[in-house]
């Protein structure tokens, strides 16, 4: 009896407390708390400058230290004395207004103008920290996750490019108590070729390597105690029109966020309940050496150096000033041991190959070249000093699957990541005399490089920002003569596989290969890279396809470590969306797939 009473008393409260409806505005002092209790929406006074200035924001409800993850009116605070309120109009617009009567001003709005209908829209604060405005028919009209401020939360999508619109950026606060947009931002530069940047104003502070055509998922495990850890998963999604990356964390992990601090760092923070403080699990730049241009022109930051990454000169170069260099002043960089004498250089001139590098910034992208074409492009242009080449995962917007980068002049912000890093490139560097560097090259010890820990630039991708642009794809190493796509030694990799390869593996999706059919797709059996796989092909006209696809990729990625069904790869080219699983004997595959994703997969065997 008492239980019933409790529930009856509780339900109406819960039903309304996580949402805003027309006619019931939110005012200072009140909050909307997500169902689940993780996040709160309301007015907050961020600074010690007094409660006069209020911002509308979302913060962690259970974290004693006010930690705001989203702010509506960053630059235009409202004051508590003028009756500010957040209302949802019956045309589905969220409006933050200040003042009353004739003084009434709109401070912030979502600018949604849906047709007014007899039933009401709602604005719901989800337990992910996402504020979602839904039309009466359930369509999402606006969500705060599409308008990031300085924080990225698990499940949030960071758009790399939306049609013609630029990718999104995280922008820091101005100061500890000032949510106005600050000096630092983080996002992807799409100008020449996708690269990830942390900027101070327009000055780069940190740069990730140019996209190598592959980077779909990475696991990063942070040991938080001897018995528990936080695993962070990255997925990159491309549905043809929009491309974004998103991250999730393992079940039961601490509250985790990725934030650009007002001090100019990108940090991954997790709430440590036992110490009641945010633990910084990762930060960029992690050490000065990888800061943009730190090692000067023609110098590079060797991230594989132990105990600490250090500046070095590229092969064939020496410090411009030995005294500065040994004194730890690297800004002058390095100069050539032997100057280039134009294209008609004497014997011995040519290109030295440096594997495992993060190529310099300031390149020019040459379209539609093979590796040989790229080499020729650089070779015949006397001002070209270096080139780097990658096969992309799939076509760019121009239908080009190649990435030929060439450099003229000085090489700035080069790095060495180690050849085992999927973000690394082979840099081909023009030298007047190859023999000077050649002897050194043969000493490269592949094993040593492979064993050294992966550099920070790789870690950074977990936090997003891995440029994806108009590609979907596969590992650039998936040329037929390269290693098998599902090489088990590369557990960290989660390749996009090209559509043709899947078509081939399933005999062009023949009926004989089909082992199941369901709500939004068919399941085929095939052989890829010598391994038996089950391929799920989502039907083209499935309205829910993209969302389901994303959910499933993330879901399976999360479950990967539990050794259930292993998601081996995926493919999203044009309308095609395919998921590739480890093939298990019928019964267990059936059980496993049903077991983990009953809602997203309707699949049963057909008997023939
Ligand atoms: C604003 O004023 C209301 C009523 O005076 C008060 O309850 C509330 O705490 C104030 N809000 C803030 C954030 O200071
Ligand atoms: C409207 O705001 C003014 C000050 O801006 C205040 O004097 C007045 O009492 C307010 N009226 C109502 C109805 O809140
Ligand atoms: C919506 O709101 C406007 C103004 O607040 C009002 O005039 C209109 O009747 C409302 N429409 C519905 C369907 O409630
Ligand atoms: C749902 O409502 C929105 C606007 O309120 C409208 O644009 C959309 O077409 C509707 N969708 C369906 C399936 O009725
Ligand atoms: C931001 O930039 C301005 C102008 O360059 C400078 O005065 C200010 O100190 C910077 N703030 C921080 C936190 O670095
Ligand atoms: C992509 O954009 C086109 C044209 O704007 C649109 O018709 C199509 O529905 C979009 N596809 C997806 C998956 O959003
Ligand atoms: C969390 O807090 C506990 C208690 O202060 C501390 O021992 C532990 O090292 C912290 N863990 C992390 C990852 O910061
Ligand atoms: C790329 O070059 C080849 C041969 O040079 C040509 O046939 C093809 O049309 C080009 N593709 C694009 C997208 O420019
Ligand atoms: C040579 O390369 C430079 C720099 O990339 C470029 O500006 C120039 O146009 C190229 N010259 C020729 C003939 O391609
Ligand atoms: C790029 O792909 C082509 C053909 O698919 C292959 O011949 C070539 O070796 C690949 N190059 C690199 C650098 O992977």
XYZ file of C-alpha atoms and ligand atoms in Angstrom:
748
model
C 0.000 0.000 0.000
C 2.627 2.461 1.004
C 4.508 1.601 -2.174
C 1.519 2.479 -4.318
C 1.062 5.796 -2.579
C 4.687 6.611 -3.062
C 4.530 5.910 -6.780
C 1.341 7.874 -7.263
C 2.839 10.817 -5.474
C 6.044 10.534 -7.387
C 4.973 9.996 -10.963
C 3.376 13.336 -11.822
C 6.439 15.124 -10.529
C 8.841 13.054 -12.556
C 6.748 13.404 -15.668
C 6.907 17.165 -15.659
C 10.219 17.893 -13.974
C 12.442 16.983 -16.872
C 10.628 19.103 -19.410
C 9.336 22.507 -20.327
C 5.908 22.993 -21.905
C 4.232 26.137 -23.292
C 2.701 28.343 -20.661
C 4.957 27.150 -17.846
C 8.207 29.118 -18.129
C 11.366 28.384 -16.204
C 12.457 31.164 -13.887
C 15.558 31.741 -11.731
C 15.652 29.517 -8.694
C 13.850 26.644 -10.440
C 15.539 23.871 -12.388
C 14.597 21.152 -14.802
C 16.322 17.894 -13.907
C 16.799 15.108 -16.407
C 15.016 11.856 -15.798
C 17.875 9.930 -14.243
C 19.189 12.934 -12.400
C 22.508 13.472 -14.140
C 21.905 16.952 -15.541
C 20.031 20.110 -14.606
C 18.860 23.063 -16.684
C 18.391 26.435 -15.091
C 19.793 29.859 -14.391
C 23.186 30.095 -12.794
C 25.410 32.902 -11.621
C 28.855 31.836 -12.805
C 31.156 34.199 -11.028
C 31.904 35.756 -7.735
C 30.758 39.016 -9.289
C 27.476 38.458 -7.525
C 24.193 36.841 -8.401
C 23.108 39.821 -10.500
C 24.290 38.292 -13.764
C 22.558 35.079 -14.703
C 23.104 32.691 -17.579
C 20.877 29.899 -18.737
C 22.781 26.641 -18.818
C 22.996 22.921 -18.301
C 25.205 21.501 -15.554
C 25.923 18.243 -13.777
C 23.178 17.848 -11.227
C 25.057 15.503 -8.939
C 28.421 17.256 -8.957
C 28.789 19.599 -5.990
C 31.207 21.860 -7.844
C 29.100 23.761 -10.389
C 30.246 22.345 -13.740
C 28.433 23.880 -16.649
C 28.446 21.949 -19.916
C 26.298 24.224 -22.049
C 25.291 27.873 -21.983
C 22.510 29.502 -24.003
C 23.267 33.187 -23.517
C 27.049 33.197 -23.314
C 27.534 36.905 -23.943
C 24.268 38.366 -22.763
C 23.597 37.674 -19.097
C 20.209 38.490 -17.665
C 19.634 39.970 -14.242
C 17.624 38.381 -11.526
C 15.829 41.617 -10.740
C 14.074 41.888 -14.083
C 12.141 38.590 -14.068
C 13.995 36.679 -16.764
C 12.366 33.509 -17.977
C 12.777 30.681 -20.432
C 9.569 29.859 -22.268
C 8.598 27.415 -24.926
C 6.217 29.007 -27.399
C 3.406 27.057 -28.963
C 5.337 27.319 -32.224
C 8.158 25.263 -30.665
C 10.582 28.130 -30.155
C 12.572 28.328 -26.938
C 12.812 31.964 -25.882
C 14.914 33.432 -23.110
C 13.511 36.821 -22.286
C 14.323 39.469 -19.759
C 12.202 42.219 -18.316
C 8.474 42.608 -18.296
C 5.811 44.528 -20.174
C 7.252 47.167 -22.474
C 10.789 46.453 -21.229
C 10.520 42.891 -22.451
C 13.480 41.856 -24.586
C 14.412 38.557 -26.170
C 17.911 37.640 -25.032
C 18.244 34.301 -26.772
C 16.100 32.069 -28.927
C 16.396 28.802 -30.825
C 14.753 30.474 -33.826
C 12.593 27.458 -34.492
C 9.314 28.392 -36.079
C 7.149 25.352 -36.449
C 3.496 25.546 -37.312
C 1.348 25.987 -34.253
C -0.902 23.049 -33.615
C -3.549 22.130 -31.129
C -1.193 19.883 -29.173
C 1.906 21.196 -27.459
C 5.592 20.903 -28.217
C 7.911 19.954 -25.364
C 11.500 20.725 -24.431
C 12.978 17.739 -22.635
C 16.296 17.604 -20.816
C 17.658 14.154 -21.574
C 19.864 12.325 -19.119
C 22.716 12.689 -21.617
C 22.726 16.447 -21.047
C 20.919 17.167 -24.293
C 18.045 19.634 -24.292
C 15.682 18.559 -27.050
C 12.717 20.474 -28.454
C 10.205 18.091 -29.925
C 7.202 18.874 -32.036
C 3.875 17.336 -30.977
C 4.470 14.488 -33.435
C 7.795 13.654 -31.818
C 10.136 15.167 -34.430
C 13.272 16.734 -33.006
C 13.201 20.390 -33.988
C 16.232 21.631 -32.090
C 18.755 20.182 -29.661
C 21.508 21.712 -27.582
C 23.888 18.952 -28.708
C 23.875 20.596 -32.143
C 25.126 23.833 -30.603
C 28.171 22.964 -28.517
C 29.800 25.587 -26.344
C 33.073 24.523 -24.696
C 32.188 20.941 -23.812
C 31.666 17.737 -25.645
C 29.646 15.064 -23.862
C 29.411 11.365 -24.613
C 26.924 10.794 -27.398
C 27.212 14.344 -28.680
C 28.013 14.740 -32.336
C 30.614 17.176 -33.478
C 29.865 18.047 -37.051
C 32.888 18.137 -39.295
C 30.960 19.551 -42.154
C 27.291 20.123 -42.767
C 26.769 20.640 -46.462
C 28.390 23.968 -47.112
C 28.483 24.960 -43.466
C 31.767 24.834 -41.608
C 32.384 22.250 -38.983
C 31.575 23.025 -35.399
C 34.022 24.260 -32.834
C 34.283 24.119 -29.113
C 35.000 27.612 -27.815
C 36.460 28.140 -24.366
C 35.050 30.412 -21.699
C 36.737 33.774 -21.242
C 37.600 33.030 -17.651
C 36.665 30.836 -14.724
C 33.544 32.884 -14.031
C 32.839 34.207 -17.487
C 31.061 32.042 -20.055
C 31.547 34.558 -22.889
C 33.481 33.077 -25.796
C 37.166 33.090 -24.876
C 40.438 32.967 -26.776
C 40.662 29.248 -27.407
C 38.764 27.034 -29.766
C 38.974 23.531 -31.052
C 37.755 22.105 -34.322
C 38.653 20.969 -37.780
C 40.222 23.094 -40.462
C 38.711 22.127 -43.778
C 40.506 24.658 -45.957
C 42.939 22.375 -47.727
C 42.505 19.023 -46.131
C 40.967 18.085 -42.829
C 43.228 18.740 -39.878
C 42.340 19.115 -36.256
C 43.377 22.316 -34.507
C 43.412 23.942 -31.133
C 43.551 27.667 -31.788
C 44.199 30.764 -29.721
C 42.277 33.278 -31.743
C 43.504 32.489 -35.235
C 46.935 31.301 -34.076
C 47.278 27.522 -33.945
C 48.330 26.096 -30.593
C 48.173 22.444 -31.490
C 47.581 20.603 -34.744
C 46.641 16.996 -35.344
C 48.057 15.201 -38.368
C 46.289 15.545 -41.716
C 43.710 12.869 -42.182
C 45.230 9.672 -43.502
C 41.992 8.239 -44.779
C 41.322 6.084 -41.805
C 40.202 6.561 -38.259
C 36.954 5.183 -37.196
C 37.165 3.958 -33.736
C 39.693 3.931 -31.007
C 39.543 2.628 -27.522
C 41.356 4.411 -24.812
C 41.464 2.930 -21.443
C 42.194 4.977 -18.370
C 42.936 3.011 -15.291
C 41.159 4.859 -12.509
C 41.965 2.342 -9.832
C 43.340 -1.157 -9.654
C 39.891 -2.568 -10.302
C 38.135 -0.062 -12.514
C 38.813 1.844 -15.644
C 37.134 4.157 -18.055
C 37.109 3.146 -21.664
C 36.439 5.781 -24.248
C 35.181 4.795 -27.664
C 35.156 6.862 -30.776
C 32.913 6.385 -33.760
C 32.905 8.409 -36.939
C 29.756 8.575 -38.952
C 29.171 9.803 -42.442
C 25.730 9.628 -43.966
C 26.573 11.433 -47.143
C 25.296 14.843 -46.084
C 26.861 15.243 -42.722
C 29.941 13.881 -41.094
C 30.653 13.882 -37.451
C 32.478 12.098 -34.740
C 31.100 11.114 -31.418
C 32.406 9.385 -28.332
C 30.935 7.140 -25.710
C 32.296 5.773 -22.474
C 32.077 2.345 -20.937
C 29.065 1.490 -18.810
C 29.409 2.556 -15.231
C 32.249 4.919 -16.068
C 32.630 8.162 -14.201
C 30.961 11.230 -15.644
C 33.282 12.184 -18.459
C 33.570 15.226 -20.639
C 35.910 16.782 -23.116
C 36.422 20.497 -22.635
C 38.459 23.397 -23.978
C 39.544 25.238 -20.856
C 39.883 29.013 -20.669
C 43.589 28.419 -20.024
C 43.938 26.948 -23.502
C 44.004 23.204 -23.049
C 41.810 20.500 -24.394
C 41.106 18.186 -21.471
C 39.351 14.935 -20.871
C 37.920 15.117 -17.403
C 36.183 12.521 -15.297
C 34.451 13.129 -12.011
C 36.240 11.320 -9.211
C 33.558 10.915 -6.588
C 35.933 9.673 -3.921
C 38.063 12.787 -4.095
C 35.111 14.959 -5.155
C 37.152 16.534 -7.923
C 37.535 16.418 -11.676
C 40.392 14.134 -12.658
C 42.168 15.219 -15.836
C 42.686 11.970 -17.728
C 44.214 13.557 -20.772
C 45.232 16.990 -21.977
C 46.557 18.609 -25.142
C 49.100 19.745 -25.835
C 50.528 17.231 -23.348
C 54.036 18.659 -23.492
C 55.575 21.743 -25.090
C 57.311 19.864 -27.880
C 54.053 19.121 -29.716
C 52.839 22.708 -29.506
C 52.407 24.193 -32.937
C 55.725 25.052 -34.562
C 57.649 24.570 -31.307
C 60.622 22.920 -32.982
C 60.975 25.670 -35.574
C 61.207 25.393 -39.362
C 62.477 21.975 -40.521
C 62.615 20.694 -36.966
C 60.229 18.076 -35.648
C 58.926 16.908 -32.329
C 59.909 13.291 -31.808
C 56.992 11.978 -29.760
C 58.543 8.538 -29.668
C 61.612 9.802 -27.813
C 61.908 8.618 -24.227
C 61.697 9.664 -21.515
C 60.386 12.896 -22.990
C 59.516 13.969 -26.528
C 62.179 16.290 -27.859
C 62.905 18.480 -30.857
C 65.085 17.043 -33.595
C 66.167 18.147 -37.057
C 64.803 16.392 -40.130
C 67.235 14.078 -41.893
C 69.723 16.101 -43.897
C 69.249 19.143 -41.633
C 71.237 20.560 -38.714
C 70.274 23.137 -36.068
C 70.325 26.699 -37.409
C 72.064 27.697 -34.210
C 73.693 24.887 -32.257
C 73.968 27.073 -29.184
C 70.257 27.875 -29.148
C 69.363 24.295 -29.872
C 71.432 22.795 -27.076
C 70.112 25.526 -24.812
C 66.572 24.352 -25.456
C 65.618 27.239 -27.746
C 64.202 25.629 -30.870
C 62.353 28.448 -32.586
C 65.116 29.066 -35.144
C 64.710 25.504 -36.330
C 67.070 23.722 -38.672
C 68.868 24.388 -41.938
C 70.007 22.093 -44.719
C 73.421 20.514 -44.403
C 73.688 20.913 -48.123
C 71.529 23.418 -50.028
C 69.299 22.223 -52.846
C 70.562 23.266 -56.226
C 67.277 23.328 -58.064
C 65.796 20.479 -60.038
C 68.928 19.743 -61.997
C 70.822 18.708 -58.910
C 73.867 16.556 -59.258
C 74.232 12.877 -58.585
C 72.865 11.667 -55.287
C 69.959 14.104 -55.112
C 66.524 12.696 -54.497
C 63.892 11.964 -51.892
C 64.492 10.267 -48.570
C 61.493 8.503 -47.077
C 60.674 9.137 -43.431
C 58.028 6.743 -42.136
C 55.872 7.304 -39.061
C 55.712 11.075 -39.383
C 53.082 13.697 -38.736
C 53.579 15.741 -41.907
C 54.156 19.463 -41.731
C 51.417 22.047 -41.994
C 51.173 24.384 -44.971
C 50.847 21.825 -47.713
C 49.095 22.069 -51.035
C 46.692 19.309 -51.993
C 47.178 18.027 -55.522
C 44.074 16.287 -56.768
C 43.774 12.897 -58.390
C 47.300 11.483 -58.275
C 48.683 8.038 -57.757
C 51.704 7.674 -55.496
C 53.905 7.767 -58.577
C 52.017 10.767 -59.942
C 52.433 12.521 -56.634
C 56.166 11.828 -56.625
C 56.438 13.114 -60.190
C 54.448 16.216 -59.295
C 56.955 17.091 -56.599
C 59.989 15.968 -58.537
C 59.371 18.207 -61.516
C 58.523 21.316 -59.515
C 61.768 22.858 -58.355
C 60.166 24.584 -55.403
C 58.668 21.370 -54.041
C 60.646 20.133 -51.027
C 58.495 17.222 -49.844
C 55.403 15.163 -50.524
C 53.213 12.660 -48.722
C 50.639 10.331 -50.151
C 47.656 8.346 -48.901
C 44.874 6.357 -50.458
C 41.659 7.603 -48.945
C 38.912 5.429 -47.638
C 36.455 6.466 -50.277
C 35.695 9.283 -52.611
C 35.814 12.894 -51.524
C 33.183 15.307 -52.725
C 35.099 15.502 -55.982
C 35.075 11.766 -56.417
C 38.776 11.637 -55.668
C 40.213 8.857 -53.557
C 43.765 10.081 -53.366
C 45.558 12.453 -51.068
C 48.736 13.899 -52.513
C 50.244 16.649 -50.365
C 53.191 18.740 -51.523
C 55.258 21.324 -49.722
C 57.272 24.310 -50.831
C 59.632 26.249 -48.586
C 60.110 25.395 -44.943
C 58.451 22.516 -43.147
C 56.646 23.720 -40.055
C 55.157 21.699 -37.203
C 56.368 18.311 -38.316
C 56.249 15.478 -35.828
C 57.223 11.875 -35.444
C 54.516 9.552 -34.220
C 56.009 6.152 -34.927
C 55.111 3.889 -37.800
C 52.548 1.959 -35.760
C 50.378 5.021 -35.435
C 47.425 4.944 -37.849
C 47.681 8.718 -38.032
C 51.215 8.673 -39.327
C 52.421 9.233 -42.864
C 55.554 8.565 -44.799
C 57.101 11.908 -45.608
C 59.260 12.042 -48.730
C 61.834 14.750 -48.293
C 63.975 16.225 -51.058
C 67.686 16.303 -50.298
C 70.683 17.464 -52.298
C 72.612 14.350 -51.343
C 70.736 11.228 -50.404
C 73.756 9.308 -49.177
C 74.093 11.631 -46.193
C 70.761 10.486 -44.878
C 70.633 7.090 -46.528
C 73.020 5.338 -44.183
C 70.923 6.492 -41.316
C 67.682 5.311 -42.817
C 68.600 1.669 -42.919
C 69.121 1.774 -39.194
C 65.451 2.439 -38.621
C 64.322 -0.284 -36.378
C 60.737 -1.117 -37.188
C 60.282 -3.166 -34.059
C 61.459 -0.384 -31.855
C 59.158 2.078 -33.533
C 56.231 -0.250 -33.235
C 56.830 -0.829 -29.575
C 57.028 2.771 -28.564
C 53.838 4.127 -27.187
C 51.547 5.813 -29.596
C 51.995 9.542 -29.561
C 49.577 12.046 -28.212
C 48.220 12.939 -31.593
C 46.559 9.614 -31.798
C 45.024 9.884 -28.410
C 43.492 13.177 -29.281
C 41.143 11.657 -31.762
C 39.154 9.970 -29.099
C 37.906 13.358 -28.267
C 36.573 13.812 -31.732
C 37.712 16.129 -34.274
C 39.075 13.642 -36.588
C 38.448 15.102 -39.844
C 36.123 13.081 -41.864
C 34.653 15.496 -44.384
C 32.922 13.885 -47.287
C 34.472 10.523 -46.873
C 33.459 7.265 -45.573
C 35.869 4.595 -45.897
C 38.319 1.984 -45.121
C 41.736 1.611 -43.815
C 44.215 2.964 -46.261
C 46.182 -0.190 -45.748
C 43.503 -2.234 -47.337
C 45.029 -2.575 -50.729
C 44.554 -6.197 -51.694
C 48.176 -7.016 -51.240
C 48.399 -5.431 -47.857
C 47.569 -7.011 -44.577
C 44.162 -8.561 -44.142
C 41.593 -6.024 -43.061
C 40.826 -7.886 -39.888
C 44.302 -8.551 -38.738
C 43.715 -9.433 -35.130
C 46.876 -7.690 -34.064
C 45.187 -4.396 -34.723
C 42.460 -4.558 -32.155
C 42.425 -0.844 -31.818
C 41.483 -0.416 -35.401
C 37.971 -0.554 -36.570
C 38.121 -0.312 -40.299
C 35.710 1.031 -42.755
C 35.618 -1.472 -45.558
C 34.958 -0.543 -49.130
C 31.641 -1.446 -50.604
C 33.142 -3.361 -53.530
C 35.075 -5.591 -51.184
C 31.929 -6.462 -49.307
C 30.016 -7.037 -52.523
C 32.761 -9.369 -53.633
C 32.814 -11.193 -50.312
C 29.089 -11.881 -50.484
C 29.002 -12.791 -54.180
C 27.355 -9.475 -54.902
C 24.813 -9.973 -52.110
C 23.507 -13.129 -53.689
C 20.502 -14.906 -52.291
C 22.616 -17.968 -51.576
C 24.735 -15.964 -49.182
C 21.759 -14.511 -47.350
C 21.324 -15.942 -43.889
C 18.735 -13.605 -42.463
C 16.335 -10.810 -43.162
C 14.614 -8.326 -40.926
C 13.064 -4.960 -40.277
C 15.545 -2.780 -42.020
C 17.991 -5.015 -43.746
C 19.376 -8.359 -44.739
C 22.197 -10.367 -43.271
C 24.687 -12.178 -45.484
C 27.474 -14.588 -44.843
C 30.777 -13.982 -46.580
C 34.520 -14.257 -46.422
C 36.670 -11.186 -45.974
C 40.403 -11.319 -45.538
C 40.182 -15.082 -45.047
C 37.759 -14.724 -42.190
C 34.098 -15.704 -42.126
C 31.918 -12.716 -41.485
C 28.259 -11.829 -41.217
C 27.371 -8.688 -43.139
C 24.300 -6.699 -42.267
C 23.129 -4.491 -45.096
C 20.681 -1.834 -44.020
C 17.943 -1.296 -46.543
C 18.318 1.912 -48.496
C 14.885 3.278 -47.851
C 14.981 2.694 -44.141
C 14.083 6.089 -42.670
C 15.671 5.230 -39.378
C 18.717 3.779 -40.976
C 21.258 6.409 -40.097
C 20.285 6.706 -36.494
C 20.047 2.986 -36.056
C 23.339 2.596 -37.811
C 25.043 5.052 -35.517
C 23.479 3.539 -32.452
C 24.499 0.105 -33.436
C 28.043 1.045 -34.240
C 28.363 2.723 -30.885
C 26.543 0.004 -29.042
C 28.619 -2.764 -30.484
C 31.783 -0.783 -30.053
C 30.886 -0.454 -26.404
C 30.285 -4.129 -26.059
C 33.351 -5.135 -27.985
C 35.384 -5.851 -24.900
C 32.774 -8.156 -23.488
C 33.535 -10.581 -26.215
C 30.025 -10.906 -27.455
C 29.621 -10.536 -31.159
C 32.556 -8.630 -32.508
C 31.909 -5.791 -34.883
C 34.789 -6.023 -37.294
C 34.115 -3.132 -39.547
C 31.564 -0.993 -41.229
C 30.939 0.708 -44.481
C 28.945 3.806 -45.341
C 29.188 4.738 -48.970
C 26.406 6.768 -50.486
C 23.135 5.133 -49.568
C 24.820 1.946 -48.473
C 25.273 1.246 -44.805
C 26.815 -2.057 -43.833
C 27.997 -3.590 -40.611
C 30.435 -6.459 -40.566
C 30.421 -8.895 -37.699
C 32.400 -11.904 -36.766
C 30.512 -14.906 -38.063
C 29.483 -17.318 -35.366
C 27.664 -20.618 -35.850
C 23.998 -19.952 -36.541
C 22.586 -20.466 -33.148
C 24.988 -18.345 -31.193
C 24.996 -15.582 -33.782
C 21.269 -15.453 -33.545
C 21.269 -15.403 -29.797
C 24.068 -12.934 -29.528
C 22.709 -10.442 -31.988
C 19.290 -10.586 -30.425
C 20.739 -10.445 -26.996
C 22.634 -7.239 -27.387
C 20.531 -5.168 -29.688
C 17.018 -6.361 -29.717
C 15.737 -2.941 -30.607
C 17.992 -2.205 -33.465
C 18.203 -5.530 -35.144
C 15.298 -7.554 -36.375
C 16.898 -10.569 -37.847
C 16.004 -14.207 -38.111
C 17.075 -17.105 -40.227
C 15.291 -18.007 -43.373
C 15.080 -21.655 -44.150
C 15.646 -22.469 -47.735
C 16.759 34.907 -8.318
O 15.718 35.399 -7.495
C 14.873 34.391 -6.965
C 13.714 35.076 -6.275
O 14.117 36.280 -5.688
C 15.693 33.533 -6.021
O 14.882 32.524 -5.453
C 16.790 32.867 -6.824
O 17.650 32.132 -5.974
C 17.619 33.868 -7.571
N 18.396 33.124 -8.508
C 19.710 33.169 -8.557
C 20.367 32.253 -9.519
O 20.341 33.923 -7.873
C 8.538 45.189 -14.366
O 9.873 45.625 -14.199
C 10.000 46.863 -13.549
C 11.496 47.189 -13.487
O 12.098 46.913 -14.686
C 9.402 46.770 -12.143
O 9.463 48.065 -11.538
C 7.979 46.298 -12.235
O 7.436 46.105 -10.935
C 7.886 45.011 -12.992
N 6.455 44.625 -13.150
C 6.050 43.381 -12.951
C 4.591 43.150 -13.171
O 6.801 42.485 -12.616
C -0.134 30.252 -29.669
O 0.239 31.433 -28.961
C -0.259 32.616 -29.520
C 0.316 33.778 -28.768
O 0.845 33.412 -27.544
C -1.772 32.597 -29.437
O -2.270 33.753 -30.045
C -2.307 31.369 -30.180
O -3.692 31.278 -30.045
C -1.658 30.123 -29.638
N -2.109 29.004 -30.454
C -2.505 27.833 -29.943
C -2.947 26.816 -30.927
O -2.551 27.650 -28.748
C 6.084 16.719 -37.515
O 5.964 18.101 -37.236
C 6.882 18.928 -37.912
C 6.684 20.341 -37.462
O 5.864 20.434 -36.376
C 6.693 18.789 -39.416
O 7.673 19.585 -40.095
C 6.870 17.348 -39.804
O 6.577 17.213 -41.175
C 5.933 16.463 -38.997
N 6.267 15.078 -39.305
C 5.320 14.147 -39.468
C 5.814 12.791 -39.791
O 4.138 14.411 -39.394
C 42.943 36.489 -24.461
O 43.432 37.371 -25.424
C 43.476 38.720 -24.990
C 43.910 39.597 -26.149
O 44.848 38.947 -26.930
C 44.436 38.835 -23.799
O 44.446 40.160 -23.323
C 43.963 37.914 -22.691
O 44.887 37.916 -21.630
C 43.808 36.489 -23.208
N 43.218 35.673 -22.174
C 43.729 34.499 -21.792
C 42.976 33.764 -20.739
O 44.730 34.037 -22.269
C 20.899 14.618 -47.950
O 20.568 15.852 -48.570
C 19.600 15.736 -49.570
C 19.420 17.091 -50.245
O 19.504 18.119 -49.320
C 18.289 15.206 -48.957
O 17.313 15.050 -49.959
C 18.553 13.857 -48.285
O 17.391 13.420 -47.604
C 19.699 13.989 -47.263
N 20.005 12.679 -46.744
C 20.168 12.439 -45.435
C 20.502 11.048 -45.068
O 20.058 13.311 -44.583
C 40.290 9.470 -7.190
O 40.307 9.880 -5.832
C 40.943 8.980 -4.956
C 40.753 9.498 -3.539
O 41.224 10.809 -3.407
C 42.413 8.876 -5.336
O 43.055 7.961 -4.501
C 42.508 8.409 -6.784
O 43.854 8.411 -7.206
C 41.719 9.308 -7.698
N 41.732 8.740 -9.033
C 42.045 9.445 -10.113
C 42.082 8.711 -11.394
O 42.305 10.625 -10.059
C 41.695 11.349 -62.486
O 42.659 11.130 -63.491
C 42.305 10.113 -64.412
C 43.444 9.904 -65.376
O 44.393 10.923 -65.269
C 41.023 10.517 -65.140
O 40.646 9.511 -66.018
C 39.931 10.763 -64.113
O 38.754 11.245 -64.753
C 40.357 11.762 -63.076
N 39.354 11.842 -62.049
C 38.957 12.997 -61.525
C 37.919 12.906 -60.480
O 39.421 14.064 -61.846
C 55.390 24.529 -57.896
O 54.955 24.461 -56.542
C 54.608 25.710 -56.003
C 54.277 25.511 -54.565
O 53.473 24.394 -54.374
C 53.427 26.282 -56.759
O 53.096 27.549 -56.237
C 53.804 26.405 -58.219
O 52.674 26.828 -58.956
C 54.286 25.071 -58.772
N 54.773 25.263 -60.117
C 54.408 24.494 -61.142
C 54.991 24.795 -62.454
O 53.604 23.574 -60.996
C 46.925 3.011 -53.281
O 46.013 2.191 -53.980
C 46.546 1.688 -55.212
C 45.450 0.966 -55.952
O 44.353 0.688 -55.136
C 47.723 0.776 -54.893
O 48.259 0.293 -56.095
C 48.772 1.588 -54.149
O 49.822 0.751 -53.761
C 48.206 2.238 -52.920
N 49.213 3.133 -52.393
C 49.437 3.282 -51.076
C 50.505 4.239 -50.690
O 48.803 2.683 -50.219
